[in-house]
PDB file of C-alpha atoms and ligand atoms in Angstrom:
ATOM      1  CA  MET A   1       0.000   0.000   0.000  1.00 51.00           C
ATOM      2  CA  SER A   2       1.548   3.329  -1.004  1.00 52.00           C
ATOM      3  CA  PRO A   3       1.641   6.289   1.393  1.00 52.00           C
ATOM      4  CA  ALA A   4      -0.626   8.117  -1.049  1.00 55.00           C
ATOM      5  CA  ASP A   5      -3.287   5.398  -0.732  1.00 64.00           C
ATOM      6  CA  PRO A   6      -6.504   7.168   0.316  1.00 62.00           C
ATOM      7  CA  ILE A   7      -7.459   4.483   2.875  1.00 61.00           C
ATOM      8  CA  ARG A   8      -3.978   4.545   4.453  1.00 61.00           C
ATOM      9  CA  ARG A   9      -4.125   8.351   4.725  1.00 59.00           C
ATOM     10  CA  ALA A  10      -7.669   8.340   6.087  1.00 67.00           C
ATOM     11  CA  GLY A  11      -6.725   6.825   9.425  1.00 92.00           C
ATOM     12  CA  LEU A  12      -7.179   3.667  11.426  1.00 96.00           C
ATOM     13  CA  HIS A  13     -10.967   3.764  11.476  1.00 97.00           C
ATOM     14  CA  ALA A  14     -11.210   3.915   7.677  1.00 96.00           C
ATOM     15  CA  ARG A  15      -8.713   1.047   7.368  1.00 96.00           C
ATOM     16  CA  LEU A  16     -10.611  -1.011   9.920  1.00 98.00           C
ATOM     17  CA  ARG A  17     -13.918  -0.392   8.196  1.00 98.00           C
ATOM     18  CA  ALA A  18     -12.431  -1.369   4.827  1.00 97.00           C
ATOM     19  CA  ALA A  19     -10.844  -4.517   6.300  1.00 97.00           C
ATOM     20  CA  THR A  20     -14.097  -5.642   7.924  1.00 98.00           C
ATOM     21  CA  ASP A  21     -16.500  -4.577   5.189  1.00 98.00           C
ATOM     22  CA  PRO A  22     -16.678  -8.043   3.529  1.00 97.00           C
ATOM     23  CA  ALA A  23     -17.330  -9.623   6.942  1.00 97.00           C
ATOM     24  CA  HIS A  24     -20.066  -7.066   7.681  1.00 97.00           C
ATOM     25  CA  ARG A  25     -21.720  -7.761   4.328  1.00 96.00           C
ATOM     26  CA  ALA A  26     -21.512 -11.533   4.856  1.00 95.00           C
ATOM     27  CA  LEU A  27     -23.045 -11.244   8.320  1.00 96.00           C
ATOM     28  CA  GLU A  28     -25.776  -8.910   7.148  1.00 94.00           C
ATOM     29  CA  ALA A  29     -26.651 -11.257   4.277  1.00 93.00           C
ATOM     30  CA  GLY A  30     -26.488 -14.437   6.354  1.00 94.00           C
ATOM     31  CA  LEU A  31     -28.457 -13.064   9.261  1.00 94.00           C
ATOM     32  CA  ASP A  32     -31.714 -12.712   7.316  1.00 93.00           C
ATOM     33  CA  TRP A  33     -32.893 -10.526  10.193  1.00 96.00           C
ATOM     34  CA  GLN A  34     -36.176  -9.378   8.649  1.00 96.00           C
ATOM     35  CA  ALA A  35     -37.413 -12.967   8.349  1.00 96.00           C
ATOM     36  CA  ARG A  36     -36.148 -13.853  11.834  1.00 96.00           C
ATOM     37  CA  VAL A  37     -37.836 -10.994  13.643  1.00 97.00           C
ATOM     38  CA  ALA A  38     -41.096 -11.334  11.703  1.00 97.00           C
ATOM     39  CA  THR A  39     -42.688 -13.171  14.631  1.00 97.00           C
ATOM     40  CA  ARG A  40     -42.260 -12.520  18.356  1.00 97.00           C
ATOM     41  CA  ALA A  41     -40.966 -16.083  18.803  1.00 96.00           C
ATOM     42  CA  GLY A  42     -38.389 -15.542  16.064  1.00 96.00           C
ATOM     43  CA  TYR A  43     -37.335 -12.225  17.596  1.00 97.00           C
ATOM     44  CA  ARG A  44     -36.969 -13.928  20.984  1.00 97.00           C
ATOM     45  CA  ASP A  45     -34.837 -16.699  19.474  1.00 96.00           C
ATOM     46  CA  LEU A  46     -32.538 -14.141  17.845  1.00 97.00           C
ATOM     47  CA  LEU A  47     -32.143 -12.292  21.157  1.00 98.00           C
ATOM     48  CA  ALA A  48     -31.422 -15.623  22.888  1.00 97.00           C
ATOM     49  CA  ARG A  49     -28.639 -16.278  20.426  1.00 97.00           C
ATOM     50  CA  LEU A  50     -27.258 -12.757  20.862  1.00 98.00           C
ATOM     51  CA  HIS A  51     -27.402 -13.291  24.634  1.00 98.00           C
ATOM     52  CA  GLY A  52     -25.082 -16.278  24.282  1.00 98.00           C
ATOM     53  CA  PHE A  53     -22.626 -14.258  22.238  1.00 98.00           C
ATOM     54  CA  HIS A  54     -22.554 -11.300  24.612  1.00 98.00           C
ATOM     55  CA  ALA A  55     -22.344 -13.640  27.628  1.00 98.00           C
ATOM     56  CA  ALA A  56     -19.147 -15.098  26.200  1.00 98.00           C
ATOM     57  CA  TRP A  57     -17.550 -11.986  24.693  1.00 98.00           C
ATOM     58  CA  GLU A  58     -18.256  -9.222  27.183  1.00 98.00           C
ATOM     59  CA  PRO A  59     -16.188 -10.855  29.976  1.00 98.00           C
ATOM     60  CA  ALA A  60     -13.404 -11.687  27.495  1.00 98.00           C
ATOM     61  CA  ILE A  61     -13.315  -8.073  26.292  1.00 98.00           C
ATOM     62  CA  GLY A  62     -13.548  -6.714  29.843  1.00 98.00           C
ATOM     63  CA  ALA A  63     -10.605  -8.800  31.056  1.00 98.00           C
ATOM     64  CA  GLN A  64      -8.276  -7.519  28.336  1.00 98.00           C
ATOM     65  CA  LEU A  65      -9.549  -3.961  27.982  1.00 98.00           C
ATOM     66  CA  SER A  66      -9.132  -3.222  31.706  1.00 95.00           C
ATOM     67  CA  ASP A  67     -11.210  -0.059  31.342  1.00 98.00           C
ATOM     68  CA  GLU A  68     -14.582  -0.649  32.970  1.00 98.00           C
ATOM     69  CA  PRO A  69     -15.672   3.027  32.851  1.00 98.00           C
ATOM     70  CA  PHE A  70     -15.392   2.855  29.057  1.00 98.00           C
ATOM     71  CA  LEU A  71     -16.895  -0.617  28.712  1.00 98.00           C
ATOM     72  CA  ALA A  72     -19.737  -0.466  31.262  1.00 98.00           C
ATOM     73  CA  PRO A  73     -22.122   1.733  29.234  1.00 98.00           C
ATOM     74  CA  ARG A  74     -21.397  -0.452  26.205  1.00 98.00           C
ATOM     75  CA  ARG A  75     -22.256  -3.756  27.897  1.00 98.00           C
ATOM     76  CA  ARG A  76     -25.584  -5.085  26.629  1.00 98.00           C
ATOM     77  CA  LEU A  77     -25.926  -8.477  28.305  1.00 98.00           C
ATOM     78  CA  ALA A  78     -28.304  -7.116  30.966  1.00 97.00           C
ATOM     79  CA  LEU A  79     -30.392  -5.445  28.233  1.00 98.00           C
ATOM     80  CA  LEU A  80     -30.711  -8.779  26.451  1.00 98.00           C
ATOM     81  CA  ALA A  81     -31.757 -10.497  29.692  1.00 98.00           C
ATOM     82  CA  ALA A  82     -34.384  -7.789  30.338  1.00 97.00           C
ATOM     83  CA  ASP A  83     -35.769  -8.065  26.792  1.00 97.00           C
ATOM     84  CA  LEU A  84     -35.923 -11.854  27.046  1.00 98.00           C
ATOM     85  CA  ASP A  85     -37.700 -11.583  30.394  1.00 97.00           C
ATOM     86  CA  HIS A  86     -40.266  -9.239  28.838  1.00 96.00           C
ATOM     87  CA  LEU A  87     -40.752 -11.725  25.992  1.00 97.00           C
ATOM     88  CA  GLY A  88     -41.528 -14.489  28.476  1.00 96.00           C
ATOM     89  CA  LEU A  89     -38.230 -16.278  29.061  1.00 96.00           C
ATOM     90  CA  ALA A  90     -37.677 -16.864  32.777  1.00 94.00           C
ATOM     91  CA  PRO A  91     -34.342 -15.716  34.276  1.00 94.00           C
ATOM     92  CA  ALA A  92     -33.296 -19.330  34.961  1.00 95.00           C
ATOM     93  CA  ALA A  93     -33.864 -20.202  31.295  1.00 96.00           C
ATOM     94  CA  VAL A  94     -31.933 -17.099  30.224  1.00 96.00           C
ATOM     95  CA  ALA A  95     -29.001 -18.096  32.449  1.00 94.00           C
ATOM     96  CA  ALA A  96     -29.007 -21.585  30.894  1.00 96.00           C
ATOM     97  CA  LEU A  97     -28.922 -20.378  27.278  1.00 96.00           C
ATOM     98  CA  PRO A  98     -26.087 -21.791  25.162  1.00 95.00           C
ATOM     99  CA  ARG A  99     -23.040 -19.639  24.554  1.00 96.00           C
ATOM    100  CA  PRO A 100     -20.040 -19.992  22.259  1.00 97.00           C
ATOM    101  CA  GLU A 101     -16.445 -20.000  23.383  1.00 95.00           C
ATOM    102  CA  ALA A 102     -14.967 -16.517  23.081  1.00 95.00           C
ATOM    103  CA  LEU A 103     -11.887 -15.806  21.034  1.00 92.00           C
ATOM    104  CA  ALA A 104      -8.641 -15.587  22.986  1.00 94.00           C
ATOM    105  CA  LEU A 105      -8.064 -11.822  23.050  1.00 97.00           C
ATOM    106  CA  ASP A 106      -4.543 -10.794  23.887  1.00 95.00           C
ATOM    107  CA  GLY A 107      -4.339  -7.242  25.190  1.00 97.00           C
ATOM    108  CA  PRO A 108      -6.286  -3.991  24.905  1.00 98.00           C
ATOM    109  CA  ALA A 109      -5.857  -3.600  21.133  1.00 98.00           C
ATOM    110  CA  ALA A 110      -7.456  -6.981  20.429  1.00 98.00           C
ATOM    111  CA  ALA A 111     -10.188  -6.269  22.991  1.00 98.00           C
ATOM    112  CA  THR A 112     -10.889  -2.937  21.255  1.00 98.00           C
ATOM    113  CA  GLY A 113     -11.145  -4.710  17.895  1.00 98.00           C
ATOM    114  CA  ALA A 114     -13.710  -7.146  19.308  1.00 98.00           C
ATOM    115  CA  LEU A 115     -15.613  -4.296  20.945  1.00 98.00           C
ATOM    116  CA  TYR A 116     -15.665  -2.446  17.604  1.00 98.00           C
ATOM    117  CA  VAL A 117     -17.905  -5.206  16.243  1.00 98.00           C
ATOM    118  CA  LEU A 118     -20.316  -5.194  19.204  1.00 98.00           C
ATOM    119  CA  GLU A 119     -20.420  -1.412  19.386  1.00 98.00           C
ATOM    120  CA  GLY A 120     -20.779  -0.950  15.623  1.00 98.00           C
ATOM    121  CA  SER A 121     -23.821  -3.208  15.700  1.00 98.00           C
ATOM    122  CA  THR A 122     -25.646  -0.437  17.585  1.00 98.00           C
ATOM    123  CA  LEU A 123     -25.607   1.588  14.329  1.00 98.00           C
ATOM    124  CA  GLY A 124     -27.528  -0.777  12.053  1.00 97.00           C
ATOM    125  CA  GLY A 125     -29.372  -1.826  15.217  1.00 97.00           C
ATOM    126  CA  GLN A 126     -31.217   1.509  15.263  1.00 97.00           C
ATOM    127  CA  LEU A 127     -32.849   0.636  11.958  1.00 97.00           C
ATOM    128  CA  ILE A 128     -33.586  -2.932  13.044  1.00 97.00           C
ATOM    129  CA  GLY A 129     -35.024  -1.688  16.355  1.00 97.00           C
ATOM    130  CA  ARG A 130     -37.396   0.709  14.619  1.00 96.00           C
ATOM    131  CA  HIS A 131     -38.567  -2.115  12.375  1.00 97.00           C
ATOM    132  CA  ILE A 132     -39.210  -4.424  15.359  1.00 97.00           C
ATOM    133  CA  ALA A 133     -40.943  -1.660  17.309  1.00 96.00           C
ATOM    134  CA  GLY A 134     -43.445  -1.119  14.503  1.00 94.00           C
ATOM    135  CA  LEU A 135     -43.946  -4.832  13.929  1.00 96.00           C
ATOM    136  CA  HIS A 136     -44.481  -5.979  17.510  1.00 96.00           C
ATOM    137  CA  GLY A 137     -45.734  -2.832  19.212  1.00 92.00           C
ATOM    138  CA  LEU A 138     -42.704  -2.591  21.488  1.00 92.00           C
ATOM    139  CA  GLU A 139     -41.215   0.637  22.777  1.00 83.00           C
ATOM    140  CA  GLU A 140     -38.421   0.624  25.337  1.00 84.00           C
ATOM    141  CA  THR A 141     -39.451  -2.522  27.157  1.00 92.00           C
ATOM    142  CA  GLY A 142     -38.529  -5.585  25.139  1.00 96.00           C
ATOM    143  CA  LEU A 143     -36.391  -3.499  22.800  1.00 97.00           C
ATOM    144  CA  ALA A 144     -33.536  -2.401  25.054  1.00 97.00           C
ATOM    145  CA  TYR A 145     -30.818  -4.348  23.207  1.00 98.00           C
ATOM    146  CA  TYR A 146     -31.594  -2.855  19.813  1.00 98.00           C
ATOM    147  CA  ARG A 147     -32.400   0.555  21.245  1.00 97.00           C
ATOM    148  CA  ALA A 148     -28.971   0.442  22.923  1.00 98.00           C
ATOM    149  CA  HIS A 149     -27.695   4.036  23.200  1.00 98.00           C
ATOM    150  CA  GLY A 150     -30.849   5.465  21.577  1.00 96.00           C
ATOM    151  CA  PRO A 151     -30.447   9.213  20.967  1.00 96.00           C
ATOM    152  CA  ARG A 152     -26.845   9.001  22.223  1.00 98.00           C
ATOM    153  CA  THR A 153     -25.840   6.529  19.474  1.00 98.00           C
ATOM    154  CA  GLY A 154     -23.943   9.143  17.460  1.00 98.00           C
ATOM    155  CA  ALA A 155     -22.082  10.493  20.493  1.00 98.00           C
ATOM    156  CA  MET A 156     -21.169   7.021  21.744  1.00 98.00           C
ATOM    157  CA  TRP A 157     -19.892   6.054  18.301  1.00 98.00           C
ATOM    158  CA  ALA A 158     -17.854   9.238  18.042  1.00 97.00           C
ATOM    159  CA  ALA A 159     -16.266   8.464  21.426  1.00 98.00           C
ATOM    160  CA  PHE A 160     -15.496   4.935  20.303  1.00 98.00           C
ATOM    161  CA  ARG A 161     -13.855   6.197  17.128  1.00 97.00           C
ATOM    162  CA  THR A 162     -11.715   8.554  19.188  1.00 96.00           C
ATOM    163  CA  ARG A 163     -10.603   5.571  21.286  1.00 97.00           C
ATOM    164  CA  LEU A 164      -9.479   3.765  18.110  1.00 97.00           C
ATOM    165  CA  GLU A 165      -6.960   6.539  17.516  1.00 94.00           C
ATOM    166  CA  ASP A 166      -5.029   5.368  20.620  1.00 95.00           C
ATOM    167  CA  PHE A 167      -3.704   2.550  18.447  1.00 96.00           C
ATOM    168  CA  ALA A 168      -3.164   4.498  15.231  1.00 92.00           C
ATOM    169  CA  ASP A 169       0.608   4.926  15.489  1.00 91.00           C
ATOM    170  CA  ASP A 170       1.373   1.371  16.501  1.00 95.00           C
ATOM    171  CA  PRO A 171       1.302  -1.044  13.528  1.00 95.00           C
ATOM    172  CA  GLN A 172       1.505  -4.104  15.785  1.00 97.00           C
ATOM    173  CA  ALA A 173      -1.484  -2.924  17.823  1.00 97.00           C
ATOM    174  CA  GLU A 174      -3.401  -2.114  14.652  1.00 97.00           C
ATOM    175  CA  THR A 175      -2.765  -5.630  13.342  1.00 97.00           C
ATOM    176  CA  ALA A 176      -4.029  -7.143  16.600  1.00 98.00           C
ATOM    177  CA  LEU A 177      -7.063  -4.843  16.630  1.00 98.00           C
ATOM    178  CA  THR A 178      -8.035  -5.530  13.017  1.00 98.00           C
ATOM    179  CA  GLY A 179      -7.432  -9.270  13.367  1.00 98.00           C
ATOM    180  CA  ALA A 180      -9.670  -9.455  16.426  1.00 98.00           C
ATOM    181  CA  ALA A 181     -12.401  -7.467  14.652  1.00 98.00           C
ATOM    182  CA  VAL A 182     -12.367  -9.752  11.600  1.00 98.00           C
ATOM    183  CA  ALA A 183     -12.333 -12.860  13.828  1.00 98.00           C
ATOM    184  CA  THR A 184     -15.198 -11.488  15.943  1.00 98.00           C
ATOM    185  CA  PHE A 185     -17.303 -10.864  12.854  1.00 98.00           C
ATOM    186  CA  ALA A 186     -16.603 -14.432  11.687  1.00 96.00           C
ATOM    187  CA  ALA A 187     -17.428 -15.894  15.109  1.00 97.00           C
ATOM    188  CA  MET A 188     -20.644 -13.902  15.265  1.00 97.00           C
ATOM    189  CA  ARG A 189     -21.649 -15.040  11.818  1.00 96.00           C
ATOM    190  CA  ALA A 190     -20.982 -18.674  12.722  1.00 95.00           C
ATOM    191  CA  TRP A 191     -22.951 -18.327  15.970  1.00 96.00           C
ATOM    192  CA  LEU A 192     -25.906 -16.343  14.673  1.00 96.00           C
ATOM    193  CA  CYS A 193     -26.286 -17.737  11.190  1.00 91.00           C
ATOM    194  CA  ALA A 194     -25.769 -21.394  12.124  1.00 80.00           C
ATOM    195  CA  ALA A 195     -28.745 -21.004  14.442  1.00 60.00           C
ATOM    196  CA  ARG A 196     -31.126 -19.952  11.676  1.00 61.00           C
ATOM    197  CA  GLY A 197     -34.338 -21.833  12.050  1.00 51.00           C
ATOM    198  CA  LEU A 198     -33.219 -23.606  15.222  1.00 52.00           C
ATOM    199  CA  PRO A 199     -35.479 -22.510  18.063  1.00 52.00           C
ATOM    200  CA  ALA A 200     -33.160 -21.505  20.908  1.00 55.00           C
ATOM    201  CA  THR A 201     -35.888 -20.930  23.444  1.00 59.00           C
ATOM    202  CA  GLY A 202     -38.299 -23.758  22.653  1.00 50.00           C
TER     203      GLY A 202
HETATM  204  C1  LIG B 301     -25.092  -8.466  14.454  1.00 75.98           C
HETATM  205  C2  LIG B 301     -24.830  -8.104  13.234  1.00 75.98           C
HETATM  206  C3  LIG B 301     -24.079  -6.842  12.901  1.00 75.98           C
HETATM  207  C4  LIG B 301     -22.875  -6.398  13.340  1.00 75.98           C
HETATM  208  C5  LIG B 301     -21.947  -7.085  14.325  1.00 75.98           C
HETATM  209  C6  LIG B 301     -22.630  -5.130  12.699  1.00 75.98           C
HETATM  210  C7  LIG B 301     -21.497  -4.361  12.876  1.00 75.98           C
HETATM  211  C8  LIG B 301     -21.322  -3.094  12.381  1.00 75.98           C
HETATM  212  C9  LIG B 301     -20.156  -2.279  12.541  1.00 75.98           C
HETATM  213  C10 LIG B 301     -18.880  -2.690  13.265  1.00 75.98           C
HETATM  214  C11 LIG B 301     -20.397  -1.088  11.961  1.00 75.98           C
HETATM  215  C12 LIG B 301     -19.463   0.122  11.931  1.00 75.98           C
HETATM  216  C13 LIG B 301     -18.834   0.341  10.569  1.00 75.98           C
HETATM  217  C14 LIG B 301     -17.944   1.571  10.635  1.00 75.98           C
HETATM  218  O1  LIG B 301     -16.803   1.443  11.115  1.00 75.98           O
HETATM  219  O2  LIG B 301     -18.386   2.634  10.232  1.00 75.98           O
HETATM  220  C15 LIG B 301     -21.714  -1.144  11.397  1.00 75.98           C
HETATM  221  C16 LIG B 301     -22.324  -0.120  10.711  1.00 75.98           C
HETATM  222  C17 LIG B 301     -23.530  -0.233  10.081  1.00 75.98           C
HETATM  223  N1  LIG B 301     -24.311  -1.361   9.997  1.00 75.98           N
HETATM  224 FE1  LIG B 301     -23.956  -3.112  10.884  1.00 75.98          FE
HETATM  225  N2  LIG B 301     -23.672  -4.838  11.878  1.00 75.98           N
HETATM  226  C18 LIG B 301     -24.576  -5.860  11.967  1.00 75.98           C
HETATM  227  C19 LIG B 301     -25.744  -6.005  11.291  1.00 75.98           C
HETATM  228  C20 LIG B 301     -26.266  -5.061  10.467  1.00 75.98           C
HETATM  229  C21 LIG B 301     -27.481  -5.221   9.756  1.00 75.98           C
HETATM  230  C22 LIG B 301     -28.369  -6.471   9.751  1.00 75.98           C
HETATM  231  C23 LIG B 301     -27.675  -4.087   9.091  1.00 75.98           C
HETATM  232  C24 LIG B 301     -28.815  -3.759   8.176  1.00 75.98           C
HETATM  233  C25 LIG B 301     -29.892  -3.281   8.647  1.00 75.98           C
HETATM  234  C26 LIG B 301     -26.583  -3.196   9.395  1.00 75.98           C
HETATM  235  C27 LIG B 301     -26.434  -1.921   8.933  1.00 75.98           C
HETATM  236  C28 LIG B 301     -25.418  -1.065   9.250  1.00 75.98           C
HETATM  237  C29 LIG B 301     -25.357   0.326   8.835  1.00 75.98           C
HETATM  238  C30 LIG B 301     -26.415   1.045   8.007  1.00 75.98           C
HETATM  239  C31 LIG B 301     -24.168   0.840   9.359  1.00 75.98           C
HETATM  240  C32 LIG B 301     -23.602   2.239   9.157  1.00 75.98           C
HETATM  241  C33 LIG B 301     -24.314   3.205  10.057  1.00 75.98           C
HETATM  242  C34 LIG B 301     -23.752   4.596   9.951  1.00 75.98           C
HETATM  243  O3  LIG B 301     -22.684   4.796   9.331  1.00 75.98           O
HETATM  244  O4  LIG B 301     -24.388   5.484  10.511  1.00 75.98           O
HETATM  245  N3  LIG B 301     -25.731  -3.839  10.225  1.00 75.98           N
HETATM  246  N4  LIG B 301     -22.263  -2.375  11.670  1.00 75.98           N
END
């Protein structure tokens, strides 16, 4: 890549987005979210699957990021549990939901790359949340995961992008960050798309 390359000049975020774009497209295509959320039961099964993913990845990210003030408002496991409760899944059943094994994240750069995927999903999630709200007559209750940061989505994303710049001058850190983001997308696709049509909550 030449120094004049527009993506190289544009900064770490642009490079990360370009590197993960195929994975985002593959996940978006494989997810088939409109069909899955068409019924309340389907929506609940998708949330159950997402619960498993967040249950595995949030602790893994937290352990390597070592920055709870930054991570805490971005954790969404409790929102998933609250939504599932509202949709009729008892807390004991939520706690027993299957979860994948998280990727081994080595250090804060890798943890930030994994968090990029979870945090970025709040962007498209706004659109998905509005769709579900209209379809199933839900407002905040039952929709907390997709609502996520709500009106603060733009501000939270801007703060996350600023955090990415911490790693911009360190090629080794950038490699770890990008690798973890690509691997997280792949793991999420395997976990969410493999479950298509398999009722997770009976
Ligand atoms: C769980 C699955 C998903 C994950 C993990 C995910 C992840 C991400 C990430 C990391 C970004 C940030 C890209 C950047 O750096 O600018 C993003 C942006 C975006 N995603 Fe997704 N995404 C998911 C599903 C979807 C779906 C199904 C849609 C379609 C409705 C979607 C639509 C978008 C849009 C429109 C943006 C850009 C928003 C903006 O720039 O304001 N995503 N997503």
